[in-house]
Coordinates of C-alpha atoms in Angstrom, one line a residue:
Chain J
M246 CA 0.1 0.0 0.1
E247 CA 1.3 3.3 -1.0
L248 CA 1.9 6.7 1.9
E249 CA 3.9 8.8 0.3
A250 CA 0.0 11.1 -0.4
Q251 CA -0.7 11.2 3.1
W252 CA -3.6 13.1 2.8
W253 CA -4.3 13.2 6.7
T254 CA -1.6 14.7 7.0
G255 CA -2.6 18.2 5.2
Q256 CA -3.8 21.2 5.1
L257 CA -7.2 20.0 4.3
A258 CA -7.1 17.2 6.4
A259 CA -10.0 18.4 8.5
D260 CA -12.3 19.4 5.6
I261 CA -11.8 16.3 3.5
H262 CA -12.8 14.2 7.4
Q263 CA -15.6 16.9 7.4
A264 CA -16.9 16.0 3.6
L265 CA -16.1 12.1 4.5
R266 CA -18.3 12.6 7.6
Y267 CA -21.3 14.4 5.4
K268 CA -21.3 11.9 3.2
E269 CA -21.2 9.0 5.6
L270 CA -24.2 10.5 6.8
K271 CA -25.8 10.3 3.8
L272 CA -25.0 6.3 3.3
P273 CA -27.8 3.8 2.6
S274 CA -29.5 1.9 5.2
Y275 CA -28.6 -1.2 6.1
K276 CA -30.6 -4.0 7.6
A277 CA -29.0 -7.2 7.9
Q278 CA -32.2 -9.0 6.6
S279 CA -30.5 -11.3 3.6
P280 CA -31.6 -14.7 3.6
Q281 CA -27.7 -15.5 3.2
L282 CA -26.8 -13.3 6.5
H283 CA -25.3 -16.6 7.8
L284 CA -22.7 -16.8 4.3
R285 CA -21.4 -13.2 4.9
R286 CA -18.8 -14.5 7.0
Y287 CA -17.6 -16.6 4.4
F288 CA -17.8 -14.1 1.2
A289 CA -16.3 -11.2 3.1
D290 CA -13.3 -13.8 3.9
L291 CA -13.2 -14.7 0.6
I292 CA -12.9 -10.7 -0.4
A293 CA -10.0 -10.3 2.3
I294 CA -8.0 -13.2 0.8
V295 CA -8.4 -12.2 -2.7
S296 CA -7.7 -8.5 -2.3
N297 CA -5.1 -9.3 0.1
R298 CA -2.9 -11.2 -3.0
F299 CA -3.8 -8.1 -5.7
R300 CA -2.1 -6.2 -2.9
L301 CA -5.5 -3.6 -2.9
C302 CA -5.8 -1.0 -0.4
P303 CA -7.2 -1.2 2.5
A304 CA -10.3 1.6 1.3
A305 CA -10.9 -1.0 -1.7
R306 CA -11.6 -3.6 0.2
H307 CA -13.7 -2.6 3.1
L308 CA -15.9 -0.7 0.2
A309 CA -16.2 -4.2 -1.6
V310 CA -17.4 -5.9 1.7
Y311 CA -19.8 -2.6 2.2
L312 CA -20.9 -3.0 -1.2
L313 CA -21.8 -7.2 -1.1
D314 CA -23.9 -6.1 2.3
L315 CA -25.9 -3.4 0.8
F316 CA -26.4 -6.0 -2.2
M317 CA -27.5 -8.9 -0.1
D318 CA -30.2 -7.1 1.9
R319 CA -31.8 -6.1 -1.1
Y320 CA -31.6 -9.5 -2.9
D321 CA -32.5 -13.0 -2.6
I322 CA -29.1 -15.1 -4.1
S323 CA -28.0 -18.7 -4.4
I324 CA -24.3 -19.4 -3.2
Q325 CA -23.3 -20.0 -6.7
Q326 CA -24.5 -16.6 -7.5
L327 CA -22.8 -15.5 -4.6
H328 CA -19.4 -15.7 -5.5
V329 CA -20.0 -14.0 -8.6
V330 CA -21.5 -11.2 -6.5
A331 CA -18.5 -11.0 -4.0
L332 CA -15.8 -11.3 -6.6
S333 CA -17.6 -8.4 -8.8
C334 CA -18.1 -6.4 -5.9
L335 CA -14.0 -6.3 -5.2
L336 CA -13.2 -5.6 -8.9
L337 CA -16.1 -2.7 -8.5
A338 CA -14.7 -1.4 -5.7
S339 CA -10.7 -1.5 -6.6
K340 CA -11.7 0.3 -10.1
F341 CA -12.9 3.1 -8.0
E342 CA -10.3 3.2 -5.4
E343 CA -7.3 2.0 -6.6
K344 CA -5.2 3.2 -9.2
E345 CA -5.6 2.1 -12.7
D346 CA -2.6 -0.6 -12.9
S347 CA -3.6 -2.1 -9.2
V348 CA -6.9 -3.6 -10.5
P349 CA -7.0 -7.3 -11.0
K350 CA -7.0 -8.6 -14.4
L351 CA -9.6 -11.5 -14.9
E352 CA -7.0 -13.9 -16.0
Q353 CA -4.7 -13.6 -12.5
L354 CA -7.7 -13.4 -10.4
N355 CA -9.5 -17.2 -12.2
S356 CA -5.5 -18.7 -11.6
L357 CA -5.3 -18.4 -8.0
G358 CA -5.5 -21.2 -5.6
C359 CA -8.6 -20.5 -3.8
M360 CA -10.3 -20.4 -6.8
T361 CA -9.4 -23.2 -8.9
N362 CA -9.8 -25.4 -5.5
M363 CA -13.2 -24.5 -5.9
N364 CA -13.5 -24.7 -9.5
L365 CA -14.3 -21.4 -9.7
V366 CA -14.1 -19.5 -12.9
L367 CA -15.1 -15.5 -13.6
T368 CA -15.8 -15.0 -17.0
K369 CA -16.2 -11.6 -18.5
Q370 CA -19.7 -11.4 -19.5
N371 CA -20.6 -12.8 -16.0
L372 CA -18.5 -10.0 -14.3
L373 CA -20.1 -7.0 -16.7
H374 CA -23.5 -8.4 -16.4
M375 CA -23.0 -8.1 -12.2
E376 CA -20.9 -5.1 -12.7
L377 CA -23.7 -3.3 -14.0
L378 CA -26.5 -5.2 -11.8
L379 CA -24.4 -3.2 -9.2
L380 CA -24.4 -0.1 -10.4
E381 CA -27.8 0.0 -10.7
T382 CA -28.3 -0.9 -7.4
F383 CA -26.0 1.6 -6.0
Q384 CA -27.5 4.1 -8.6
W385 CA -24.2 4.4 -9.9
N386 CA -23.0 6.3 -6.5
L387 CA -19.7 4.4 -5.1
C388 CA -18.4 7.2 -3.0
L389 CA -19.5 5.2 0.3
P390 CA -17.0 6.0 2.8
T391 CA -16.1 3.1 4.7
A392 CA -13.7 2.6 8.5
A393 CA -11.2 2.4 6.5
H394 CA -11.4 5.8 4.8
F395 CA -11.3 7.4 8.5
I396 CA -8.9 5.1 9.8
D397 CA -5.8 6.9 9.1
Y398 CA -6.7 10.6 9.8
Y399 CA -7.7 9.2 13.3
L400 CA -4.4 7.1 13.1
S401 CA -2.6 10.5 12.9
I402 CA -4.3 11.7 15.9
A403 CA -4.8 8.9 18.1
V404 CA -1.1 7.5 17.7
H405 CA 2.1 9.4 18.3
E406 CA 5.4 9.0 16.0
T407 CA 7.0 7.6 18.5
D408 CA 4.4 4.8 19.2
L409 CA 5.2 3.4 15.6
H410 CA 7.1 0.2 14.7
D411 CA 8.7 0.4 11.1
G412 CA 6.4 2.9 10.4
W413 CA 2.9 1.2 12.0
P414 CA 1.0 1.3 14.9
M415 CA 1.4 -2.0 16.9
V416 CA -2.1 -2.8 16.6
C417 CA -2.5 -2.2 12.7
L418 CA -5.3 -3.0 10.1
Chain X
R45 CA -38.1 0.7 -13.9
W46 CA -37.3 3.4 -11.3
R47 CA -34.0 5.3 -12.4
P48 CA -33.6 8.2 -10.0
W49 CA -30.7 9.9 -11.9
S50 CA -32.6 10.0 -15.1
Y51 CA -35.4 12.7 -13.4
A52 CA -35.0 16.1 -14.8
D53 CA -33.0 18.5 -12.3
P54 CA -35.3 19.6 -10.1
L55 CA -33.4 23.3 -10.4
Q56 CA -35.6 23.3 -13.5
E57 CA -39.2 22.9 -12.5
Q58 CA -40.3 26.1 -13.5
D59 CA -40.0 24.4 -17.0
G60 CA -42.2 21.4 -16.0
V61 CA -45.2 22.7 -17.9
E62 CA -43.4 23.0 -20.8
R63 CA -41.6 19.0 -20.0
F64 CA -45.0 18.0 -19.3
K65 CA -46.6 18.4 -22.4
W66 CA -43.2 16.8 -24.3
Q67 CA -43.4 14.0 -22.1
R68 CA -44.6 10.4 -23.5
Q69 CA -45.6 8.3 -20.6
D70 CA -44.6 5.4 -23.3
I71 CA -41.4 6.3 -23.8
P72 CA -39.0 5.2 -20.6
F73 CA -35.5 6.6 -19.6
G74 CA -33.3 4.0 -19.9
A75 CA -34.1 2.5 -23.1
A76 CA -31.9 2.5 -26.3
T77 CA -35.1 3.1 -28.4
S78 CA -35.7 6.3 -26.6
Y79 CA -32.9 8.4 -28.5
V80 CA -32.8 8.5 -32.3
H81 CA -29.2 8.6 -33.2
L82 CA -28.4 11.7 -35.7
E83 CA -25.0 12.1 -36.4
K84 CA -21.9 10.9 -35.4
L85 CA -19.8 13.8 -33.5
C86 CA -16.4 12.3 -32.6
E87 CA -14.8 8.8 -32.0
G88 CA -12.2 8.1 -29.2
S89 CA -10.3 4.7 -28.6
C90 CA -13.1 3.0 -26.4
A91 CA -16.1 5.5 -27.0
T92 CA -17.9 7.3 -29.2
V93 CA -20.1 10.0 -29.2
Y94 CA -23.2 10.9 -31.6
K95 CA -25.7 13.8 -31.6
G96 CA -29.4 12.3 -31.1
I97 CA -32.6 13.3 -30.3
S98 CA -34.9 12.3 -27.2
R99 CA -38.3 10.8 -27.9
I100 CA -38.7 11.7 -24.2
N101 CA -39.0 15.0 -24.2
G102 CA -37.6 15.9 -27.9
Q103 CA -34.6 17.8 -26.7
L104 CA -31.0 17.4 -28.3
V105 CA -28.7 15.0 -26.4
A106 CA -25.0 13.9 -26.4
L107 CA -24.6 9.9 -26.8
K108 CA -21.8 8.8 -25.6
V109 CA -21.4 4.9 -26.6
I110 CA -19.0 3.1 -25.1
R111 CA -17.7 -0.2 -26.3
L112 CA -17.6 -2.8 -23.3
E113 CA -16.4 -5.9 -25.9
A114 CA -12.5 -5.5 -25.0
E115 CA -12.7 -4.6 -21.4
E116 CA -12.8 -6.9 -18.4
G117 CA -16.4 -5.3 -17.4
V118 CA -17.3 -1.6 -17.0
P119 CA -14.4 0.7 -17.7
F120 CA -13.0 2.3 -14.7
T121 CA -13.2 5.5 -16.4
A122 CA -17.0 5.3 -16.9
I123 CA -17.4 4.2 -13.2
R124 CA -15.8 7.3 -11.8
E125 CA -17.1 9.5 -14.9
A126 CA -20.9 8.6 -13.7
S127 CA -20.4 8.3 -10.2
L128 CA -19.4 11.9 -10.1
L129 CA -21.1 13.3 -12.0
K130 CA -24.4 11.9 -10.7
R131 CA -23.8 14.0 -7.6
L132 CA -22.5 17.2 -9.4
K133 CA -25.9 19.5 -10.1
H134 CA -24.6 22.7 -10.8
A135 CA -25.2 25.1 -14.4
N136 CA -21.5 24.4 -15.0
I137 CA -21.3 21.0 -15.6
V138 CA -22.2 19.0 -17.6
L139 CA -25.6 17.0 -16.9
L140 CA -26.1 13.6 -17.0
H141 CA -29.4 12.7 -18.3
D142 CA -29.7 9.2 -18.6
I143 CA -27.6 5.4 -18.7
I144 CA -28.5 2.9 -21.0
Q145 CA -27.4 -0.8 -21.4
T146 CA -27.2 -2.8 -23.9
K147 CA -25.3 -6.0 -24.3
E148 CA -21.7 -4.9 -25.7
T149 CA -22.3 -0.8 -25.2
L150 CA -23.2 1.2 -22.5
T151 CA -24.2 4.8 -23.1
F152 CA -24.0 8.2 -21.2
V153 CA -26.7 10.5 -22.4
F154 CA -25.7 14.1 -22.0
E155 CA -27.2 17.2 -22.6
Y156 CA -26.0 19.0 -25.9
M157 CA -23.9 21.5 -26.3
H158 CA -23.0 23.0 -29.7
T159 CA -19.2 23.4 -29.6
D160 CA -16.1 23.4 -26.9
L161 CA -13.5 25.8 -26.3
A162 CA -10.9 24.4 -28.5
Q163 CA -12.8 24.6 -31.7
Y164 CA -14.3 27.9 -30.2
M165 CA -10.2 29.3 -30.4
G166 CA -9.7 27.8 -33.5
Q167 CA -12.3 29.6 -35.4
H168 CA -11.6 32.7 -33.8
P169 CA -7.8 32.7 -34.2
G170 CA -5.9 35.8 -32.8
G171 CA -7.4 35.7 -28.9
L172 CA -10.8 36.0 -28.2
H173 CA -13.1 39.5 -27.2
S174 CA -12.0 40.5 -23.4
C175 CA -15.6 40.3 -22.4
N176 CA -16.0 36.7 -23.9
V177 CA -12.8 35.9 -22.0
M178 CA -14.2 36.7 -18.6
L179 CA -17.9 35.6 -19.4
F180 CA -16.1 31.9 -20.5
M181 CA -13.6 32.3 -17.3
F182 CA -16.0 33.4 -15.1
Q183 CA -18.0 30.3 -15.7
L184 CA -15.2 28.2 -15.3
L185 CA -13.7 28.7 -11.9
R186 CA -17.8 29.0 -10.9
G187 CA -17.6 25.1 -12.3
L188 CA -14.3 24.8 -10.5
A189 CA -15.3 26.1 -6.8
Y190 CA -18.2 24.2 -7.2
I191 CA -16.5 20.2 -7.7
H192 CA -13.6 21.6 -5.2
Q193 CA -16.3 22.1 -3.1
Q194 CA -17.4 18.8 -3.5
H195 CA -13.9 17.2 -2.8
I196 CA -13.6 16.4 -6.2
L197 CA -11.1 17.0 -8.7
H198 CA -11.3 17.2 -12.6
R199 CA -7.5 16.4 -13.3
D200 CA -7.9 16.4 -17.3
L201 CA -8.6 20.1 -17.8
N202 CA -8.1 21.2 -21.5
P203 CA -10.0 23.5 -23.9
Q204 CA -11.5 20.4 -25.6
N205 CA -13.3 19.7 -21.8
L206 CA -14.8 22.9 -21.7
L207 CA -18.2 22.6 -23.8
I208 CA -19.9 26.1 -25.2
S209 CA -23.7 26.2 -26.3
C210 CA -24.4 29.2 -29.0
L211 CA -25.6 31.3 -26.3
G212 CA -22.0 31.6 -24.6
E213 CA -22.6 28.8 -21.9
L214 CA -19.6 27.2 -20.4
K215 CA -19.7 23.5 -19.0
L216 CA -17.0 22.1 -17.4
A217 CA -17.2 17.7 -19.2
D218 CA -15.5 14.8 -19.6
F219 CA -14.9 13.5 -15.7
G220 CA -13.4 10.2 -16.7
L221 CA -10.0 11.3 -14.7
A222 CA -11.7 12.9 -12.2
R223 CA -11.9 11.7 -9.1
A224 CA -13.0 12.7 -5.5
K225 CA -10.5 14.4 -3.7
S226 CA -11.1 12.2 -0.1
T227 CA -9.6 9.0 -1.3
P228 CA -6.1 10.6 -2.4
R229 CA -3.9 7.6 -1.8
Q230 CA -4.6 6.2 -5.0
T231 CA -2.8 8.3 -7.8
Y232 CA -2.7 6.4 -10.9
S233 CA 0.0 7.3 -13.8
S234 CA 1.3 11.1 -14.3
E235 CA -0.5 10.8 -17.5
V236 CA -3.1 13.3 -16.3
V237 CA -4.1 16.4 -17.6
A238 CA -2.6 16.9 -21.8
L239 CA 0.4 17.9 -21.5
W240 CA 0.4 21.9 -22.3
Y241 CA -2.2 22.0 -19.0
R242 CA -0.1 20.1 -16.8
P243 CA 1.3 22.1 -13.7
P244 CA 5.2 21.3 -12.4
D245 CA 4.5 19.6 -9.9
V246 CA 2.8 17.0 -12.0
L247 CA 5.5 17.1 -14.4
L248 CA 8.1 16.5 -11.7
G249 CA 6.4 13.6 -10.5
A250 CA 4.0 14.6 -7.6
T251 CA 1.6 12.5 -7.1
D252 CA -0.4 13.8 -4.2
Y253 CA -2.5 16.3 -6.1
S254 CA -4.9 18.8 -5.1
S255 CA -7.2 21.5 -6.4
D256 CA -4.0 23.5 -7.3
L257 CA -3.9 21.1 -10.5
D258 CA -6.7 22.6 -12.1
I259 CA -6.1 26.0 -11.1
W260 CA -3.3 25.3 -13.2
S261 CA -4.4 24.2 -15.4
A262 CA -6.8 26.8 -15.6
G263 CA -4.4 29.4 -15.8
C264 CA -2.9 27.8 -18.9
I265 CA -6.3 28.1 -20.6
F266 CA -7.3 31.5 -19.3
V267 CA -4.2 32.6 -20.6
E268 CA -4.6 30.8 -24.0
M269 CA -8.5 32.5 -24.7
I270 CA -6.4 36.0 -24.3
Q271 CA -3.6 35.4 -26.6
G272 CA -4.8 32.8 -29.0
Q273 CA -1.4 30.3 -28.4
P274 CA -1.1 28.4 -25.9
V275 CA 0.7 29.7 -23.2
F276 CA 3.4 26.6 -22.7
A277 CA 3.4 24.5 -26.2
G278 CA 5.8 22.5 -26.0
T279 CA 6.6 19.5 -28.2
S280 CA 9.1 17.0 -26.9
G281 CA 7.9 15.5 -23.5
T282 CA 8.0 16.4 -20.1
H283 CA 11.6 18.1 -20.2
E284 CA 10.7 20.9 -22.5
Q285 CA 7.3 21.5 -21.0
L286 CA 9.3 22.2 -17.7
A287 CA 11.9 24.1 -19.5
K288 CA 9.6 26.4 -21.4
I289 CA 7.3 26.7 -17.6
W290 CA 10.8 27.4 -15.6
A291 CA 11.9 30.2 -18.9
V292 CA 8.6 32.1 -17.3
L293 CA 8.5 31.4 -13.7
G294 CA 12.3 31.0 -12.7
V295 CA 13.8 28.0 -11.9
P296 CA 12.4 26.9 -8.4
T297 CA 15.1 26.0 -5.9
E298 CA 14.8 23.9 -2.9
D299 CA 14.2 27.3 -0.8
T300 CA 11.2 28.6 -2.9
W301 CA 10.1 25.4 -3.4
P302 CA 10.6 23.2 0.0
G303 CA 10.6 19.6 -1.3
L304 CA 11.4 20.2 -4.6
S305 CA 14.9 18.0 -5.1
K306 CA 13.2 14.9 -3.7
L307 CA 10.1 14.8 -6.7
P308 CA 10.9 11.7 -8.6
N309 CA 11.6 13.8 -11.7
Y310 CA 14.0 16.2 -10.2
N311 CA 17.1 16.5 -12.1
T312 CA 19.6 18.9 -10.6
E313 CA 20.5 20.2 -14.8
L314 CA 17.5 21.9 -14.2
V315 CA 19.8 24.6 -12.1
A316 CA 20.9 26.9 -14.4
S317 CA 19.4 30.2 -13.1
T318 CA 17.0 31.5 -14.8
R319 CA 15.1 34.5 -13.0
P320 CA 11.7 35.0 -13.4
Q321 CA 9.7 36.9 -16.1
R322 CA 6.5 38.9 -16.2
L323 CA 4.2 36.7 -17.9
R324 CA 3.6 39.8 -20.7
V325 CA 6.9 39.3 -21.9
I326 CA 5.7 35.9 -23.4
C327 CA 2.1 37.0 -23.9
D328 CA 1.8 40.7 -24.7
R329 CA -1.7 40.6 -25.1
L330 CA -2.0 40.0 -21.4
S331 CA -1.1 43.8 -21.2
R332 CA -4.1 45.2 -23.1
V333 CA -6.7 43.3 -20.5
P334 CA -7.0 45.1 -17.2
E335 CA -6.0 42.8 -14.3
A336 CA -5.5 39.9 -16.5
E337 CA -1.8 39.8 -16.2
D338 CA -2.5 39.6 -12.3
L339 CA -5.2 37.2 -12.0
A340 CA -3.1 34.7 -14.5
S341 CA 0.5 34.8 -12.4
R342 CA -1.7 34.2 -9.4
M343 CA -3.0 31.2 -11.2
L344 CA 0.2 29.7 -12.5
T345 CA 2.5 29.5 -9.2
A346 CA 5.3 26.7 -9.3
F347 CA 5.0 26.2 -5.6
P348 CA 1.7 24.5 -5.6
R349 CA 0.7 26.1 -1.9
G350 CA 0.7 29.1 -3.1
Q351 CA -2.0 29.4 -5.5
I352 CA -5.2 31.6 -5.4
S353 CA -8.2 29.0 -4.9
A354 CA -11.3 29.1 -7.7
Q355 CA -13.4 30.7 -5.4
D356 CA -10.8 33.5 -4.6
A357 CA -10.3 33.7 -8.4
L358 CA -14.1 34.7 -8.5
L359 CA -12.9 37.7 -6.9
H360 CA -10.3 39.0 -7.9
G361 CA -10.7 42.4 -9.6
F362 CA -10.5 41.1 -13.0
F363 CA -13.9 40.4 -13.4
S364 CA -14.9 44.2 -11.7
P365 CA -16.4 44.8 -15.2
L366 CA -18.9 42.6 -14.5
L367 CA -22.0 42.8 -13.2
P368 CA -22.6 42.2 -9.3
Q369 CA -26.0 40.2 -9.9
L370 CA -23.5 37.4 -11.2
Y371 CA -22.2 36.7 -8.0
Q372 CA -25.5 36.2 -7.1
V373 CA -26.6 33.5 -9.2
S374 CA -27.4 29.9 -7.8
A375 CA -25.5 27.1 -8.7
G376 CA -28.3 25.4 -10.8
Q377 CA -28.5 28.7 -12.8
L378 CA -26.2 29.8 -15.7
V379 CA -24.7 33.7 -15.4
L380 CA -26.6 33.8 -19.0
T381 CA -29.9 34.6 -17.3
V382 CA -28.9 37.7 -15.9
P383 CA -30.1 40.5 -18.2
G384 CA -27.3 42.1 -20.0
V385 CA -24.8 39.1 -19.6
R386 CA -24.2 37.8 -23.6
L387 CA -21.7 36.5 -26.0
Q388 CA -20.0 39.4 -27.7
P389 CA -19.3 38.8 -31.3
E390 CA -15.5 37.8 -31.9
I391 CA -13.3 40.5 -34.2
C392 CA -13.0 38.0 -36.9
D393 CA -17.0 37.6 -37.0
L394 CA -17.7 41.3 -38.0
F395 CA -14.8 41.4 -40.3
A396 CA -15.5 38.0 -41.7
S397 CA -18.0 37.8 -44.8
Y398 CA -16.5 34.3 -45.3
R399 CA -15.5 31.8 -42.9
I400 CA -12.3 31.7 -41.1
G401 CA -13.1 28.8 -39.2
H402 CA -12.6 25.1 -39.8
L403 CA -9.0 26.6 -39.5
S404 CA -9.0 23.7 -36.5
G405 CA -8.5 20.8 -39.2
G406 CA -9.6 17.6 -37.7
S407 CA -13.0 16.0 -37.2
S408 CA -14.9 18.6 -34.9
K409 CA -16.5 17.5 -31.3
F410 CA -19.8 19.0 -30.8
W411 CA -21.3 18.1 -27.4

């Protein structure tokens, strides 16, 4: 993860924090009413594992889980289909949050051990179809702040420089 | 199906009755059949823009058809553009009316604009009428102040992305490279902003952009409107582009620009001392328009933190000839609705019995 552009140390930090807070207050509502709620843990783990393999930033990972939560909340989805949903959420979130060349390619994604072990393949058609359904569900609005968007700002205030070990506080993300 | 973003801008509700007459209940938003394609306006690497007409309300529209077959899912530029434009509602930002999905394409339906600033300047060579420069610049800064207030950077401002109507309305378009400032950690390649409009810190490889990036580009466009020529027109890449800038602003040092030597593309060869000059030395027309040089030099500042904001630039003395009512216009309203505010005929239009236009050559972009 890149650290060169540290907005939370800049002049605009308070301003940006306020804008994020404002957006946070207008987030869509989450009711935890998915018929597949018991599977949430598994799919959140899948997103975490895949995002770690591609070294995606925490904001992309958290946004992906949040998109998954909101989508599951609104639809009754089969387990097989949930795999496509979860992976599409991750790709969509990384396209929004990451720089272009960090967005995972389908070929690399499909060759991951965790994918081949389960005979999982995400095709271009599946991805496109699901991304469009997701975008329509969220009315194309992916500016959704998550905990990961705030953490650096709060850490910069809560943790003193002398508390850092190799640039990170002892308890990190 | 209910598509919240498709509905008419609530700020234009006074047109409600007029709209209602046009509205055909059986023609839905979001369907390809709701729009008739007229002519092709321009073609890019992954999208083609058509002029079209909406069967829903009879309005002219620009249809940006994005091809999907070569992509893995929806292109990231389309995601960002739609995501950002959807929450921007301002008279100086192009309006996204509708989004249409078909099997192999994704179409963004925008309001139709007649031309863009690049083409307008091409048709009116030798610098624009100073009243028109003021009018365009005021609208550009108004749009910029609005998006910066929303913590969004445009990042690709150039005359081609500033759309102009025949009345002289100016709107910011092409938000494919824009992104929310609230998540600036992920920067991608420094291939932002056409080279001529790129600020020195980005040329030097800086990645922690701020609103200064857009202000620099706007400053370049400002001088170009007055002078009739791009202010820093490099031809051979980053190095030459920087040399053109330093020739005017003077070569910065670690003293005038703390952190300069740590930038990725910083080159010690640069440290041949050049003294700063006034902008009018390279752009003589700046001296003919009151306060123009001062505003330009405040926007074209090498060390990022020193620049004027879009909001402050609107209050600059350069704009003092404008009517005070312009500052009272609400976000959704065009400044051209103020009585007495209108585009002035350009000098070459007054003299030309023949069209000087089409000098710019190439395919035109009319939306």
